[in-house]
Amino acid sequence: MIWSDISRFNRTWDPWSELDRMQRLFRDLAVPAAAAEFPAVNVWVTGDEAEVTIELPGVDPKDVDISVVGKTLTLKGSRNPEEAKDEESYHRRERWSGSFNRAVDLPFLINANKVEARFSKGILTITLPRAEEDKPKKINVISA
Amino acid sequence: MATTRELQKKEAEMPDGVERTRPRKAYTPSVDILEKKDEIVVTADMPGTDERSVDISLEKNVLTIYGMTDPEQQKASRPFYAEYGVGDYQRAFTISEEIDRDGIKATVKNGVLRLVLPKAQAAKTRKIEVQAGA
């Protein structure tokens, strides 16, 4: 009696596929702390201008390569850690190191000639104005 | 509205029953701790802080780092996309007694705090001669 119940139960509901589905769910939920992208980027949009702030602590601004094509802002650079020499050892190494290449898409075309970048206290701020040809055109209604 | 995925920064933990006076978020800065022969070097990523806005205190054996940032980034414009939160930084470490407290040096450059904790004379590694037994 009970066995027939289970077999019927199995046909409609496969616990293994369910387990697999759960595993996938948990894997997607897990926060990839170490795999987080460097540098972190925030984008602010005001009317026809975007301001991108990038956290780049310990990076020399001269070593950051900023380029703009169409709607995309690309940042390239690297951050190298202090290497432990003889008789030195790391107790903790949490800071990110390596080379980065990040692209940020903006909601409009950028006027590449008017892009400005400032670096202060480890934060790079890039101001990107919208390209003239991309600005919405105001259409005047002519009354008949 | 805005895409927010604040994976980069972890909010600083506070002991139970202790509250912050500043109504702002505080994050745990990522640190590297390098032990050298004569000193311990703590490097912390604290973008948005400078030498005037970082407070370091040492009480008993607890070393506390607190960095204040300006909220200037949160302007009137709406965040279109956000990956990091803007806030203060806080982290505390317990240090051993073998640190020369008067010789602690701290510098902030490009948003990175570098704290040099010199080891006290007694804690420096000594080579102990093993004598042959009689």
mmCIF file of N, CA and C in Angstrom, chain A residues 61-116:
data_model
loop_
_atom_site.group_PDB
_atom_site.id
_atom_site.type_symbol
_atom_site.label_atom_id
_atom_site.label_comp_id
_atom_site.label_asym_id
_atom_site.label_seq_id
_atom_site.Cartn_x
_atom_site.Cartn_y
_atom_site.Cartn_z
ATOM 1 N N PRO A 61 46.645 57.575 -10.649
ATOM 2 C CA PRO A 61 45.739 57.943 -11.750
ATOM 3 C C PRO A 61 46.423 57.980 -13.117
ATOM 4 N N LYS A 62 47.743 58.162 -13.117
ATOM 5 C CA LYS A 62 48.464 58.202 -14.399
ATOM 6 C C LYS A 62 48.472 56.828 -15.075
ATOM 7 N N ASP A 63 48.298 55.804 -14.275
ATOM 8 C CA ASP A 63 48.336 54.442 -14.825
ATOM 9 C C ASP A 63 46.972 53.930 -15.253
ATOM 10 N N VAL A 64 45.956 54.798 -15.162
ATOM 11 C CA VAL A 64 44.622 54.356 -15.562
ATOM 12 C C VAL A 64 44.357 54.854 -16.978
ATOM 13 N N ASP A 65 43.950 53.941 -17.810
ATOM 14 C CA ASP A 65 43.686 54.255 -19.205
ATOM 15 C C ASP A 65 42.166 54.371 -19.376
ATOM 16 N N ILE A 66 41.715 55.601 -19.693
ATOM 17 C CA ILE A 66 40.277 55.844 -19.835
ATOM 18 C C ILE A 66 39.976 56.066 -21.310
ATOM 19 N N SER A 67 39.017 55.338 -21.849
ATOM 20 C CA SER A 67 38.646 55.597 -23.241
ATOM 21 C C SER A 67 37.134 55.557 -23.394
ATOM 22 N N VAL A 68 36.668 56.308 -24.383
ATOM 23 C CA VAL A 68 35.231 56.440 -24.608
ATOM 24 C C VAL A 68 34.937 56.154 -26.071
ATOM 25 N N VAL A 69 34.012 55.236 -26.305
ATOM 26 C CA VAL A 69 33.573 54.952 -27.679
ATOM 27 C C VAL A 69 32.055 54.823 -27.644
ATOM 28 N N GLY A 70 31.378 55.671 -28.407
ATOM 29 C CA GLY A 70 29.911 55.606 -28.485
ATOM 30 C C GLY A 70 29.285 55.796 -27.117
ATOM 31 N N LYS A 71 28.655 54.718 -26.607
ATOM 32 C CA LYS A 71 28.002 54.789 -25.294
ATOM 33 C C LYS A 71 28.841 54.162 -24.200
ATOM 34 N N THR A 72 30.010 53.682 -24.567
ATOM 35 C CA THR A 72 30.785 52.872 -23.621
ATOM 36 C C THR A 72 32.029 53.570 -23.110
ATOM 37 N N LEU A 73 32.203 53.479 -21.794
ATOM 38 C CA LEU A 73 33.388 54.007 -21.136
ATOM 39 C C LEU A 73 34.226 52.792 -20.724
ATOM 40 N N THR A 74 35.497 52.810 -21.077
ATOM 41 C CA THR A 74 36.355 51.671 -20.733
ATOM 42 C C THR A 74 37.495 52.131 -19.852
ATOM 43 N N LEU A 75 37.770 51.368 -18.825
ATOM 44 C CA LEU A 75 38.846 51.662 -17.884
ATOM 45 C C LEU A 75 39.812 50.492 -17.835
ATOM 46 N N LYS A 76 41.079 50.827 -17.936
ATOM 47 C CA LYS A 76 42.088 49.771 -17.858
ATOM 48 C C LYS A 76 43.178 50.208 -16.897
ATOM 49 N N GLY A 77 43.727 49.280 -16.198
ATOM 50 C CA GLY A 77 44.803 49.601 -15.275
ATOM 51 C C GLY A 77 45.154 48.394 -14.446
ATOM 52 N N SER A 78 45.985 48.634 -13.452
ATOM 53 C CA SER A 78 46.339 47.520 -12.586
ATOM 54 C C SER A 78 46.720 48.031 -11.214
ATOM 55 N N ARG A 79 46.687 47.134 -10.270
ATOM 56 C CA ARG A 79 47.125 47.467 -8.926
ATOM 57 C C ARG A 79 47.982 46.312 -8.434
ATOM 58 N N ASN A 80 49.200 46.668 -8.093
ATOM 59 C CA ASN A 80 50.118 45.618 -7.667
ATOM 60 C C ASN A 80 50.351 45.681 -6.177
ATOM 61 N N PRO A 81 50.332 44.532 -5.529
ATOM 62 C CA PRO A 81 50.525 44.530 -4.081
ATOM 63 C C PRO A 81 51.999 44.648 -3.715
ATOM 64 N N GLU A 82 52.207 44.962 -2.450
ATOM 65 C CA GLU A 82 53.570 44.993 -1.932
ATOM 66 C C GLU A 82 53.961 43.525 -1.745
ATOM 67 N N GLU A 83 55.032 43.133 -2.363
ATOM 68 C CA GLU A 83 55.409 41.723 -2.259
ATOM 69 C C GLU A 83 56.167 41.455 -0.963
ATOM 70 N N ALA A 84 55.893 40.310 -0.399
ATOM 71 C CA ALA A 84 56.584 39.934 0.827
ATOM 72 C C ALA A 84 57.991 39.473 0.475
ATOM 73 N N LYS A 85 58.958 40.066 1.146
ATOM 74 C CA LYS A 85 60.345 39.682 0.898
ATOM 75 C C LYS A 85 60.733 38.590 1.895
ATOM 76 N N ASP A 86 62.016 38.319 1.947
ATOM 77 C CA ASP A 86 62.493 37.304 2.883
ATOM 78 C C ASP A 86 62.142 37.726 4.308
ATOM 79 N N GLU A 87 61.853 36.786 5.116
ATOM 80 C CA GLU A 87 61.539 37.002 6.525
ATOM 81 C C GLU A 87 60.264 37.839 6.697
ATOM 82 N N GLU A 88 59.504 38.020 5.623
ATOM 83 C CA GLU A 88 58.250 38.759 5.738
ATOM 84 C C GLU A 88 57.121 37.804 5.381
ATOM 85 N N SER A 89 56.008 37.991 6.026
ATOM 86 C CA SER A 89 54.898 37.120 5.679
ATOM 87 C C SER A 89 53.579 37.862 5.819
ATOM 88 N N TYR A 90 52.636 37.489 4.976
ATOM 89 C CA TYR A 90 51.315 38.104 5.021
ATOM 90 C C TYR A 90 50.436 37.369 6.012
ATOM 91 N N HIS A 91 49.809 38.135 6.913
ATOM 92 C CA HIS A 91 48.843 37.535 7.822
ATOM 93 C C HIS A 91 47.473 37.552 7.159
ATOM 94 N N ARG A 92 47.240 38.613 6.424
ATOM 95 C CA ARG A 92 45.968 38.758 5.732
ATOM 96 C C ARG A 92 46.213 39.386 4.384
ATOM 97 N N ARG A 93 45.490 38.907 3.408
ATOM 98 C CA ARG A 93 45.557 39.527 2.082
ATOM 99 C C ARG A 93 44.145 39.604 1.569
ATOM 100 N N GLU A 94 43.496 40.702 1.859
ATOM 101 C CA GLU A 94 42.109 40.858 1.435
ATOM 102 C C GLU A 94 42.004 41.828 0.272
ATOM 103 N N ARG A 95 43.011 42.669 0.126
ATOM 104 C CA ARG A 95 42.918 43.703 -0.902
ATOM 105 C C ARG A 95 43.098 43.095 -2.279
ATOM 106 N N TRP A 96 42.325 43.622 -3.187
ATOM 107 C CA TRP A 96 42.329 43.109 -4.542
ATOM 108 C C TRP A 96 43.633 43.514 -5.244
ATOM 109 N N SER A 97 44.162 42.623 -6.053
ATOM 110 C CA SER A 97 45.319 43.012 -6.862
ATOM 111 C C SER A 97 45.250 42.311 -8.213
ATOM 112 N N GLY A 98 45.903 42.936 -9.175
ATOM 113 C CA GLY A 98 45.887 42.392 -10.523
ATOM 114 C C GLY A 98 45.610 43.492 -11.524
ATOM 115 N N SER A 99 45.288 43.117 -12.747
ATOM 116 C CA SER A 99 44.976 44.142 -13.740
ATOM 117 C C SER A 99 43.493 44.065 -14.070
ATOM 118 N N PHE A 100 42.913 45.229 -14.329
ATOM 119 C CA PHE A 100 41.482 45.279 -14.585
ATOM 120 C C PHE A 100 41.172 45.903 -15.936
ATOM 121 N N ASN A 101 40.028 45.567 -16.425
ATOM 122 C CA ASN A 101 39.542 46.099 -17.694
ATOM 123 C C ASN A 101 38.027 46.108 -17.577
ATOM 124 N N ARG A 102 37.485 47.287 -17.368
ATOM 125 C CA ARG A 102 36.052 47.363 -17.141
ATOM 126 C C ARG A 102 35.389 48.255 -18.171
ATOM 127 N N ALA A 103 34.221 47.856 -18.596
ATOM 128 C CA ALA A 103 33.464 48.667 -19.548
ATOM 129 C C ALA A 103 32.125 49.014 -18.906
ATOM 130 N N VAL A 104 31.726 50.272 -19.035
ATOM 131 C CA VAL A 104 30.458 50.728 -18.465
ATOM 132 C C VAL A 104 29.629 51.308 -19.615
ATOM 133 N N ASP A 105 28.413 50.818 -19.764
ATOM 134 C CA ASP A 105 27.526 51.331 -20.802
ATOM 135 C C ASP A 105 26.632 52.416 -20.228
ATOM 136 N N LEU A 106 26.578 53.531 -20.928
ATOM 137 C CA LEU A 106 25.728 54.633 -20.484
ATOM 138 C C LEU A 106 24.446 54.649 -21.312
ATOM 139 N N PRO A 107 23.420 55.341 -20.797
ATOM 140 C CA PRO A 107 22.149 55.323 -21.540
ATOM 141 C C PRO A 107 22.123 56.234 -22.771
ATOM 142 N N PHE A 108 23.245 56.930 -23.060
ATOM 143 C CA PHE A 108 23.265 57.802 -24.241
ATOM 144 C C PHE A 108 24.658 57.843 -24.848
ATOM 145 N N LEU A 109 24.747 58.436 -26.047
ATOM 146 C CA LEU A 109 26.047 58.591 -26.705
ATOM 147 C C LEU A 109 26.829 59.687 -25.991
ATOM 148 N N ILE A 110 28.132 59.510 -25.915
ATOM 149 C CA ILE A 110 28.961 60.448 -25.157
ATOM 150 C C ILE A 110 29.700 61.400 -26.100
ATOM 151 N N ASN A 111 29.783 62.650 -25.673
ATOM 152 C CA ASN A 111 30.591 63.617 -26.395
ATOM 153 C C ASN A 111 32.025 63.452 -25.889
ATOM 154 N N ALA A 112 32.797 62.665 -26.609
ATOM 155 C CA ALA A 112 34.132 62.264 -26.154
ATOM 156 C C ALA A 112 35.073 63.447 -25.932
ATOM 157 N N ASN A 113 34.842 64.550 -26.642
ATOM 158 C CA ASN A 113 35.729 65.706 -26.500
ATOM 159 C C ASN A 113 35.546 66.452 -25.186
ATOM 160 N N LYS A 114 34.402 66.258 -24.568
ATOM 161 C CA LYS A 114 34.126 67.031 -23.355
ATOM 162 C C LYS A 114 34.167 66.197 -22.078
ATOM 163 N N VAL A 115 34.774 65.031 -22.173
ATOM 164 C CA VAL A 115 34.851 64.166 -20.993
ATOM 165 C C VAL A 115 35.949 64.684 -20.064
ATOM 166 N N GLU A 116 35.611 64.781 -18.787
ATOM 167 C CA GLU A 116 36.599 65.241 -17.809
ATOM 168 C C GLU A 116 36.770 64.190 -16.720
#
